[in-house]
Structures are given as structure tokens and as C-alpha cells.
Coordinates of C-alpha atoms in Angstrom, one line a residue:
M525 CA 14.3 10.0 3.8
K526 CA 14.2 12.7 1.1
G527 CA 12.8 16.2 1.4
R528 CA 9.9 16.9 -0.9
V529 CA 11.0 18.8 -4.0
G530 CA 8.9 21.8 -5.2
T531 CA 8.3 23.0 -8.7
S532 CA 11.5 25.1 -8.6
G533 CA 13.6 22.1 -7.5
E534 CA 14.3 23.2 -3.9
D535 CA 14.1 20.8 -1.0
R536 CA 11.0 22.0 1.0
I537 CA 11.8 20.1 4.2
S538 CA 15.4 21.1 4.5
I539 CA 14.6 24.9 4.1
L540 CA 12.5 24.7 7.3
P541 CA 13.9 26.2 10.4
E542 CA 16.0 23.9 12.5
S543 CA 13.6 24.2 15.6
L544 CA 10.8 22.8 13.4
L545 CA 13.0 20.0 12.0
C546 CA 14.0 19.0 15.4
H547 CA 10.3 18.9 16.4
I548 CA 9.7 16.5 13.4
L549 CA 12.6 14.3 14.4
S550 CA 11.3 14.1 18.0
F551 CA 8.5 11.8 16.7
L552 CA 11.1 9.2 15.5
T553 CA 13.1 6.8 17.5
T554 CA 16.6 8.0 18.1
K555 CA 17.9 5.3 15.7
D556 CA 15.8 6.6 12.9
S557 CA 16.6 10.2 13.9
V558 CA 20.4 9.4 13.6
K559 CA 19.9 7.9 10.1
T560 CA 18.8 11.3 8.8
S561 CA 22.4 12.6 9.3
V562 CA 23.4 11.2 5.9
L563 CA 21.0 13.3 4.0
S564 CA 23.3 16.4 3.8
S565 CA 25.7 18.4 5.9
R566 CA 23.0 20.4 7.5
W567 CA 21.3 17.2 8.7
K568 CA 24.6 15.7 10.0
N569 CA 24.3 16.8 13.7
L570 CA 20.7 17.8 13.6
W571 CA 19.6 14.8 15.6
L572 CA 21.8 15.8 18.4
W573 CA 19.6 18.8 19.0
V574 CA 16.4 16.8 19.4
P575 CA 15.5 17.1 23.1
R576 CA 14.3 13.5 23.3
L577 CA 16.0 10.1 23.5
D578 CA 14.1 7.0 22.3
L579 CA 16.4 4.1 22.6
N580 CA 16.2 0.3 22.3
K581 CA 19.1 -1.8 23.7
S582 CA 18.8 -4.1 20.8
D583 CA 20.1 -1.4 18.5
F584 CA 23.5 -1.4 20.2
S585 CA 26.3 -4.0 20.5
G586 CA 28.6 -4.5 23.4
D587 CA 28.1 -4.8 27.2
N588 CA 26.8 -1.3 28.2
P589 CA 26.2 0.6 24.9
S590 CA 23.0 2.3 25.8
A591 CA 24.5 3.8 28.9
S592 CA 27.6 4.9 27.1
F593 CA 25.4 6.5 24.3
I594 CA 23.3 8.3 26.9
D595 CA 26.3 9.7 28.6
K596 CA 27.8 11.0 25.4
F597 CA 24.5 12.6 24.4
L598 CA 24.2 14.4 27.8
N599 CA 27.8 15.5 27.7
F600 CA 27.3 17.0 24.2
Q601 CA 24.1 18.9 25.1
G602 CA 24.3 19.4 28.8
E603 CA 21.8 17.9 31.3
S604 CA 19.4 20.7 31.1
Y605 CA 18.6 20.2 27.4
L606 CA 16.8 16.7 27.6
R607 CA 13.0 16.8 27.9
G608 CA 12.0 13.2 27.0
F609 CA 13.6 9.8 27.6
K610 CA 12.4 6.4 26.6
L611 CA 14.4 3.1 26.9
N612 CA 13.4 -0.4 25.8
T613 CA 15.8 -2.8 27.5
D614 CA 16.3 -6.4 28.7
H615 CA 18.1 -5.5 31.8
D616 CA 18.5 -8.5 34.2
V617 CA 18.1 -7.9 37.9
N618 CA 21.6 -9.4 38.5
D619 CA 23.2 -7.2 35.9
T620 CA 25.7 -4.9 37.6
S621 CA 26.1 -2.5 34.6
P622 CA 26.2 1.3 35.2
L623 CA 22.8 1.7 33.6
E624 CA 21.2 2.7 36.9
T625 CA 23.7 5.4 37.4
C626 CA 23.1 6.6 34.0
L627 CA 19.4 6.7 34.5
M628 CA 19.9 8.7 37.7
R629 CA 21.7 11.3 35.6
V630 CA 18.8 11.4 33.2
V631 CA 16.2 11.9 35.9
K632 CA 18.2 14.8 37.4
C633 CA 17.7 16.7 34.1
K634 CA 14.7 18.9 33.7
I635 CA 13.0 15.9 32.3
Q636 CA 9.3 16.0 31.4
H637 CA 8.7 12.5 30.0
F638 CA 10.4 9.4 31.3
E639 CA 9.7 5.8 30.2
I640 CA 11.3 2.5 30.9
Q641 CA 10.2 -0.8 29.2
N642 CA 12.0 -3.8 30.5
Y643 CA 11.6 -7.1 28.6
F644 CA 14.1 -9.5 30.1
Q645 CA 11.5 -12.3 30.7
Y646 CA 10.4 -11.6 34.3
S647 CA 13.6 -10.2 35.6
I648 CA 13.3 -6.6 36.7
L649 CA 15.5 -3.4 36.3
M650 CA 16.7 -2.2 39.6
M651 CA 16.2 1.6 39.9
P652 CA 16.4 4.0 42.8
L653 CA 13.3 6.1 43.4
I654 CA 14.8 9.4 42.9
F655 CA 12.0 11.3 41.1
S656 CA 12.0 13.8 44.0
M657 CA 14.8 15.5 42.1
C658 CA 12.6 16.1 39.1
D659 CA 9.9 18.6 39.7
T660 CA 9.4 19.0 36.0
L661 CA 8.2 15.5 35.3
V662 CA 4.9 15.3 33.4
S663 CA 4.8 11.7 32.3
L664 CA 6.1 8.6 34.1
K665 CA 5.8 5.1 32.5
L666 CA 7.5 2.1 34.0
S667 CA 7.4 -1.6 33.1
F668 CA 9.0 -4.5 35.1
V669 CA 11.0 -2.0 37.3
I670 CA 11.9 -2.3 41.0
L671 CA 11.8 1.1 42.9
S672 CA 13.6 1.6 46.2
D673 CA 14.6 4.3 48.7
L674 CA 11.2 5.9 49.0
E675 CA 11.3 9.4 50.6
S676 CA 8.8 12.1 51.0
F677 CA 8.6 14.4 47.9
S678 CA 6.4 16.0 45.5
L679 CA 5.7 15.7 41.7
P680 CA 3.9 18.9 41.1
C681 CA 3.6 18.7 37.3
L682 CA 3.0 14.9 36.9
K683 CA -0.1 14.2 34.9
I684 CA 0.5 10.7 33.5
M685 CA 1.6 7.7 35.6
H686 CA 1.6 4.2 34.0
F687 CA 3.0 1.3 36.0
K688 CA 3.1 -2.4 34.8
N689 CA 4.6 -5.0 37.2
V690 CA 6.4 -2.3 39.2
V691 CA 7.8 -3.5 42.5
F692 CA 7.5 -0.8 45.2
P693 CA 9.8 -0.6 48.3
S694 CA 6.7 -0.8 50.6
K695 CA 3.0 -1.6 50.5
E696 CA 2.2 2.1 50.9
A697 CA 4.7 3.4 48.3
A698 CA 2.1 3.4 45.4
E699 CA -0.3 5.4 47.4
A700 CA 2.5 7.9 48.3
L701 CA 3.3 8.4 44.6
I702 CA -0.4 9.1 43.8
S703 CA -0.9 11.5 46.8
C704 CA 2.3 13.5 46.0
S705 CA 1.0 14.2 42.4
P706 CA -1.5 17.0 42.8
V707 CA -2.3 17.4 39.1
L708 CA -2.3 13.6 38.1
K709 CA -4.9 13.1 35.3
D710 CA -4.2 9.5 33.9
L711 CA -3.3 6.6 36.2
K712 CA -2.8 3.0 34.9
M713 CA -1.6 0.2 37.2
S714 CA -1.1 -3.5 36.2
Y715 CA -0.3 -5.7 39.1
S716 CA 0.1 -9.2 40.3
T717 CA -2.0 -10.9 43.1
D718 CA 0.3 -10.3 46.0
D719 CA 1.5 -6.7 45.1
F720 CA -0.5 -5.0 47.8
E721 CA -3.0 -5.6 50.6
V722 CA -4.8 -2.3 50.4
L723 CA -4.7 0.2 47.6
R724 CA -6.1 3.7 48.3
V725 CA -6.4 5.9 45.2
C726 CA -7.2 9.3 46.5
S727 CA -6.9 12.2 44.0
T728 CA -8.9 15.3 43.4
S729 CA -7.5 15.8 39.9
L730 CA -7.6 12.2 38.5
K731 CA -9.7 12.0 35.3
T732 CA -8.9 8.3 34.1
F733 CA -7.9 5.3 36.2
T734 CA -7.2 1.8 34.9
L735 CA -6.4 -1.0 37.3
K736 CA -5.7 -4.5 35.8
Q737 CA -4.6 -7.7 37.5
L738 CA -2.1 -9.5 35.2
D739 CA -2.5 -13.0 36.6
I740 CA -6.0 -14.6 36.5
D741 CA -5.2 -17.5 38.9
F742 CA -7.7 -17.7 41.8
V743 CA -5.6 -18.2 44.9
D744 CA -7.4 -19.2 48.2
N745 CA -7.0 -17.0 51.3
V746 CA -5.4 -14.3 49.2
G747 CA -7.1 -10.9 48.4
H748 CA -6.8 -7.2 48.7
K749 CA -8.9 -4.2 49.4
I750 CA -9.3 -1.2 47.0
V751 CA -10.5 2.2 48.1
I752 CA -11.3 4.9 45.3
D753 CA -11.8 8.5 46.2
T754 CA -11.7 10.4 43.0
P755 CA -14.4 13.1 42.7
R756 CA -13.4 14.3 39.2
L757 CA -12.9 10.9 37.6
E758 CA -14.3 10.5 34.0
Y759 CA -13.3 6.9 33.2
L760 CA -12.8 3.9 35.4
N761 CA -11.5 0.5 34.2
L762 CA -11.2 -2.3 36.7
K763 CA -10.0 -5.9 36.0
D764 CA -9.6 -7.8 39.2
Y765 CA -10.3 -11.4 40.4
Q766 CA -8.9 -11.4 43.9
C767 CA -10.5 -8.4 45.6
R768 CA -12.0 -8.8 49.1
S769 CA -13.5 -5.4 49.2
F770 CA -14.2 -2.5 46.9
K771 CA -15.1 0.9 48.4
I772 CA -15.8 4.0 46.4
V773 CA -15.8 7.0 48.7
N774 CA -16.3 9.7 46.0
M775 CA -16.8 9.6 42.3
S776 CA -18.6 11.6 39.7
E777 CA -22.0 10.3 38.4
S778 CA -20.9 11.1 34.8
V779 CA -18.0 8.6 35.1
K780 CA -17.8 5.9 32.4
V781 CA -17.1 2.5 34.1
D782 CA -15.7 -0.7 32.5
I783 CA -15.6 -3.6 34.9
D784 CA -14.2 -7.2 34.7
I785 CA -14.2 -8.3 38.3
I786 CA -14.9 -11.3 40.4
V787 CA -14.9 -10.9 44.2
R788 CA -14.6 -12.9 47.4
G789 CA -18.4 -13.5 48.0
G790 CA -21.5 -12.5 46.1
S791 CA -22.4 -9.8 48.7
I792 CA -19.2 -7.9 48.0
I793 CA -20.2 -7.5 44.3
F794 CA -23.4 -5.9 45.1
D795 CA -21.7 -3.6 47.7
F796 CA -19.5 -2.5 44.8
L797 CA -22.4 -2.2 42.3
T798 CA -24.3 -0.1 44.8
C799 CA -21.5 2.4 44.7
L800 CA -22.1 2.5 40.9
S801 CA -25.9 2.6 41.1
N802 CA -26.0 6.2 39.9
V803 CA -23.5 5.8 37.0
R804 CA -25.0 6.4 33.5
Y805 CA -22.6 4.4 31.3
I806 CA -21.2 0.9 32.2
T807 CA -19.4 -1.8 30.3
I808 CA -19.6 -5.2 32.0
S809 CA -17.5 -8.2 31.0
R810 CA -18.9 -11.7 30.4
R811 CA -17.3 -13.0 33.6
S812 CA -18.7 -10.2 35.8
L813 CA -22.2 -10.4 34.2
R814 CA -22.3 -14.1 34.9
F815 CA -21.1 -13.6 38.4
I816 CA -23.8 -11.0 39.0
Y817 CA -26.5 -13.3 37.5
L818 CA -25.5 -16.3 39.7
N819 CA -25.6 -14.2 42.8
Q820 CA -28.7 -12.2 42.1
E821 CA -30.7 -13.8 44.9
I822 CA -28.3 -12.1 47.5
N823 CA -29.8 -8.7 46.5
P824 CA -32.8 -9.3 44.3
R825 CA -33.9 -5.6 44.6
F826 CA -30.7 -4.1 43.3
K827 CA -31.1 -1.6 40.5
F828 CA -29.0 0.7 38.3
H829 CA -31.5 3.4 38.6
D830 CA -29.7 6.0 36.5
L831 CA -28.0 3.7 34.0
A832 CA -28.7 5.0 30.4
R833 CA -26.0 2.9 28.4
L834 CA -25.0 -0.6 28.9
R835 CA -22.4 -2.7 26.9
T836 CA -21.9 -6.3 27.8
T837 CA -20.9 -9.7 26.5
M838 CA -22.5 -13.0 27.1
F839 CA -22.7 -16.5 25.6
S840 CA -25.5 -16.7 23.0
N841 CA -26.9 -19.9 24.6
S842 CA -27.1 -18.3 28.0
S843 CA -28.7 -15.1 26.8
P844 CA -32.3 -16.2 27.0
E845 CA -32.0 -16.8 30.8
M846 CA -29.5 -13.9 31.7
L847 CA -30.6 -11.1 29.6
P848 CA -34.1 -10.4 31.1
V849 CA -32.6 -10.6 34.6
I850 CA -29.9 -8.1 33.8
L851 CA -32.3 -5.8 32.0
E852 CA -34.6 -5.8 35.0
M853 CA -31.7 -4.3 37.0
C854 CA -31.7 -1.3 34.6
P855 CA -35.1 0.2 34.7
N856 CA -34.2 3.4 32.7
L857 CA -31.9 1.9 30.2
K858 CA -31.9 3.7 26.8
H859 CA -29.0 2.2 24.9
L860 CA -27.9 -1.5 24.9
T861 CA -24.9 -3.0 23.1
L862 CA -24.6 -6.8 23.1
D863 CA -21.7 -9.0 21.9
L864 CA -22.9 -12.7 21.8
Q865 CA -20.1 -15.2 21.8
E866 CA -20.1 -19.0 21.1
L867 CA -20.4 -21.2 24.1
V868 CA -17.1 -23.1 24.7
H869 CA -17.6 -24.6 28.2
Y870 CA -21.1 -25.9 28.8
Y871 CA -21.6 -24.5 32.3
L872 CA -24.6 -22.3 31.7
V873 CA -26.7 -23.9 28.9
T874 CA -30.4 -23.2 28.7
E875 CA -32.8 -25.8 27.8
G876 CA -35.0 -23.5 25.7
I877 CA -36.0 -19.9 25.4
S878 CA -38.9 -20.0 27.9
G879 CA -36.9 -17.7 30.3
L880 CA -36.7 -15.1 27.7
L881 CA -40.5 -14.9 27.4
S882 CA -41.2 -15.1 31.1
V883 CA -39.8 -11.7 32.1
L884 CA -40.6 -8.4 30.5
P885 CA -38.2 -5.8 32.1
R886 CA -39.4 -2.3 32.7
C887 CA -37.0 -0.6 30.4
L888 CA -38.5 -2.5 27.4
I889 CA -41.8 -0.8 27.8
S890 CA -40.6 2.6 29.2
S891 CA -37.1 3.7 28.0
L892 CA -35.1 1.4 25.7
E893 CA -34.5 3.2 22.4
Y894 CA -31.4 1.7 20.8
V895 CA -30.1 -1.9 20.6
D896 CA -27.0 -2.9 18.9
I897 CA -26.0 -6.6 18.6
E898 CA -22.4 -6.3 17.6
S899 CA -21.7 -10.0 16.9
P900 CA -22.6 -11.2 13.4
I901 CA -26.2 -12.5 13.4
T902 CA -26.6 -16.2 12.3
E903 CA -29.6 -18.5 11.7
K904 CA -29.4 -20.0 15.1
A905 CA -32.8 -20.2 16.8
T906 CA -31.5 -18.5 20.0
E907 CA -30.2 -15.4 18.2
L908 CA -33.3 -15.0 16.0
K909 CA -35.6 -15.3 19.0
L910 CA -33.4 -12.7 20.7
V911 CA -34.0 -10.3 17.8
S912 CA -37.7 -11.0 17.9
Y913 CA -37.8 -10.5 21.7
F914 CA -36.7 -6.9 21.3
L915 CA -38.8 -6.1 18.2
E916 CA -42.0 -7.6 19.6
N917 CA -41.7 -6.3 23.3
S918 CA -39.9 -3.0 23.2
T919 CA -42.5 -0.4 22.8
T920 CA -40.0 2.6 22.9
L921 CA -37.4 1.1 20.5
K922 CA -36.2 3.4 17.8
K923 CA -33.4 1.4 16.2
L924 CA -32.2 -2.2 16.3
V925 CA -28.8 -2.7 14.6
L926 CA -27.7 -6.2 13.4
H927 CA -24.4 -7.1 11.9
L928 CA -23.8 -9.7 9.1
N929 CA -20.8 -12.1 9.2
H930 CA -17.5 -10.5 8.9
S931 CA -16.4 -12.9 6.2
C932 CA -16.9 -11.0 2.9
G933 CA -17.1 -14.2 0.8
E934 CA -20.0 -15.6 2.8
K935 CA -23.5 -15.3 1.3
H936 CA -26.4 -14.5 3.5
D937 CA -29.8 -16.2 3.3
A938 CA -32.2 -13.8 1.7
G939 CA -35.0 -15.6 3.5
L940 CA -33.4 -14.9 6.9
L941 CA -33.2 -11.2 6.2
K942 CA -36.7 -11.1 4.9
Q943 CA -37.9 -12.9 8.1
L944 CA -36.2 -10.3 10.3
F945 CA -37.6 -7.3 8.4
E946 CA -41.2 -8.8 8.5
S947 CA -41.0 -9.5 12.2
P948 CA -43.8 -7.8 14.2
R949 CA -42.7 -4.7 16.0
A950 CA -44.1 -3.3 19.2
S951 CA -42.8 0.2 18.3
S952 CA -44.2 1.9 15.3
V953 CA -41.0 4.1 14.8
C954 CA -38.5 1.2 15.2
Q955 CA -35.9 0.9 12.4
L956 CA -34.2 -2.4 11.7
V957 CA -30.7 -1.7 10.4
I958 CA -28.5 -4.4 8.8
V959 CA -24.8 -3.6 8.7
S960 CA -22.8 -5.5 6.0
P961 CA -19.0 -5.9 6.3
R962 CA -16.9 -3.9 4.0
C963 CA -14.5 -6.0 1.8

């Protein structure tokens, strides 16, 4: 790393004030920050004044090098200086190293950002739950960590909480952490099937919430309940395949929802969707869309009355049967984004395209203005008929966007493009836009 030299030969970076140089170094890992010490005498100890440690255990040799390094750093600066701490480690649950003691010392500092990423296969770092000592904590990110010794406390400044495969001391501990964070904005939780029986997410400050199940195995007689009470939520992302019950107590109508869920029984999915019936923006996975389609007879009158934007994925072969049914659930839809995938397992193959022509959803003749088929268009009859379906039946359509194959070397049939452009259109203002890949 060399400072940029100006016209008069001076080193522009090195003449910056030390506070600004330390701020620049704070964006580097500690290993890279230490490397700058060889630049000049001024840079020799500059990295020691960076109020952040970003360590990787693989960068050290010996039995407990990272713990020793942390202790020396804190002894040099004092515990009140450190503001950010991140450690990538491969700590074994059976390891009796002093790392936990060292981490306790870190948390006792006026720490604002604390992150542990543990990568020792599926073993987990043991760590006491001592965050009650840190009322300055703003961001907490933990991966493959066991927390213990839960006590009542408050995290008055915590805004970001990301947990991946975190083992809590009790089934209620996760709820307690959320409830004791009055200004929490961003919550992400990745979990395994048996991590909890009931999860209640109650927060008046939460803006984004992501809940993802890590294992996708379907286990009989296993499931959990999820309750969401987040009146200010702006984004909800759910990926869950073992839920027995979803309940949304309070949530803003302006929230954007991304769902990939399969529940225990078709009626449960419609109970959940009813809670989302007033949402305006939804992304639905291929799994969830198929599950909704296969269980539509349970609640044939269900509607997303206020839904304006829908993004979803489906198999191209199944789209003629599924798409009209799904669109019928969205009577006021304005914007549709489709990703058509190749059918791998033949569990929902249509025998033709008659289903596509048999239903004319209300949104096609009253509200739909924009359709974007994200997957590259091919010469398959199903895909071409799908394009024609929108052009010939959507009287309010303003723009239909198609994408050519992403392979830059592939030539496209001019006759195919001409056929698409010459297709009859129910809307006199409809534009057909062809997007070519950039090489």
C-alpha cells in the first residue's frame, strides 16, 4: 500500500490526520491493517489506534493465539477504547481454551459492534450470555454459538441482531433478547427444525425481519408456531417448512413480503395468507406457489385484494395451469414479474395449454400494467403462448418485458422476434420490450 503522490511529490495519504487514517484502516481486517506498519515510522503503530478488531483464527499459529492477541491489544489501549469486534474462528465445543474469558473481557468494553463467526464443522463455540454488561451494543451477529446463563437485562442501543444456528439456554431466550431491545431495527434468524416450539417476535421498532429454516427435511409430528407483532415492519422474509401455525397480530400494510413456506395442512397456509391479504408487494417462491395452487379448493374465494406487485417463480410447463388461478387471486394486480424454470421432476406437467385459455382473471382486463418475464425466452410453445396470452388478453397492459438468452454467443431466431412483435395486442398502448444480454 502506497500513499498517492501529488504533483509536488508529497504523500497525500500520509499527510492526513491520524483520526482519518484510523477511520480508513477500520475498513480493513486487522491483519491487513497491521501490514501498513511497514510503510513508514508514522504508520508503525497506527493500526493500534484503530478502535476495531477484525480477526481470523487462521491468521495465527499456536494453540490460543487469537486470545493472546486480543488481550495484548486491550492492555495497550485500555478496555474503553474498543468499539468494534469481529472474530472468525473454528472453536470446538470441547476446546477448553481461554477464548471465552477473553471474549467476556471484550464484551465488557463499551463495545458497539460484536460478531462471532464459528466454522468448526457443526461444533459450537461456548459463550456466556453476558450482554447485559454492554448497554452500548448496536450490532450483534453470532453464528454457531451456544449462549447460556440468561438473566433479565436491557440492550437499549441494539439495532441489528443476526443469529445463525445459535443455541439458546431456553426456548424463551430468543424472545427475551428481542423484547429487551427497544430500538431493534434489523432481525435475522436462521434455525434448525427443533430449535423452538413457539417463537413470538414482538417489537414496535423492528423494520426488517428475516426468518429462515436451515434444514429442509420434512419431519413428521414436528413443528412450531410463529407469532409476529411488528406494527412498523417494512420487510418480511420467511423460509419455513415445518410450521404448524402462523399468526400475524400487527403489521403495516406497506410491508414487502418474501415467502418460501410450506405448512402443516392447506388450511394453515390460507390462514397465513389472509393475514397478508392487504399487503401490496409480495414475492412467492415456487414451492409456496405450488402449495397454494394444490390447496386452492380449501379456500376458493381467497383474494389478495390490495396486492399491486407480485414476483414469483414457476416451472414453465406448469404455468398454463397455475398462472390464471394465481392471477385470479390478485384482482387489482398492476406489476407481475415471472421467472420460468425448466421442469426437472415431472410432478405437475400439463397436457396442453387449454387451462391458460379457459380463465381470464379480472386483473388482465382492469389493472395489470407491467409484466416482466425474467427468464430468457425460448422457442418453446408454452413460453410463446404465455407471451401471447398477456398480449392478447390484457387490455390495460402498458409494457411487456422479455429477456433473450444470457449466452452472448447464441444467435436468436429473427423469425421468433418478428412473430412476437406482430402478435395481436388487446392494449393499444402496450410496448413489447426485448432485453438483450450485455457481453
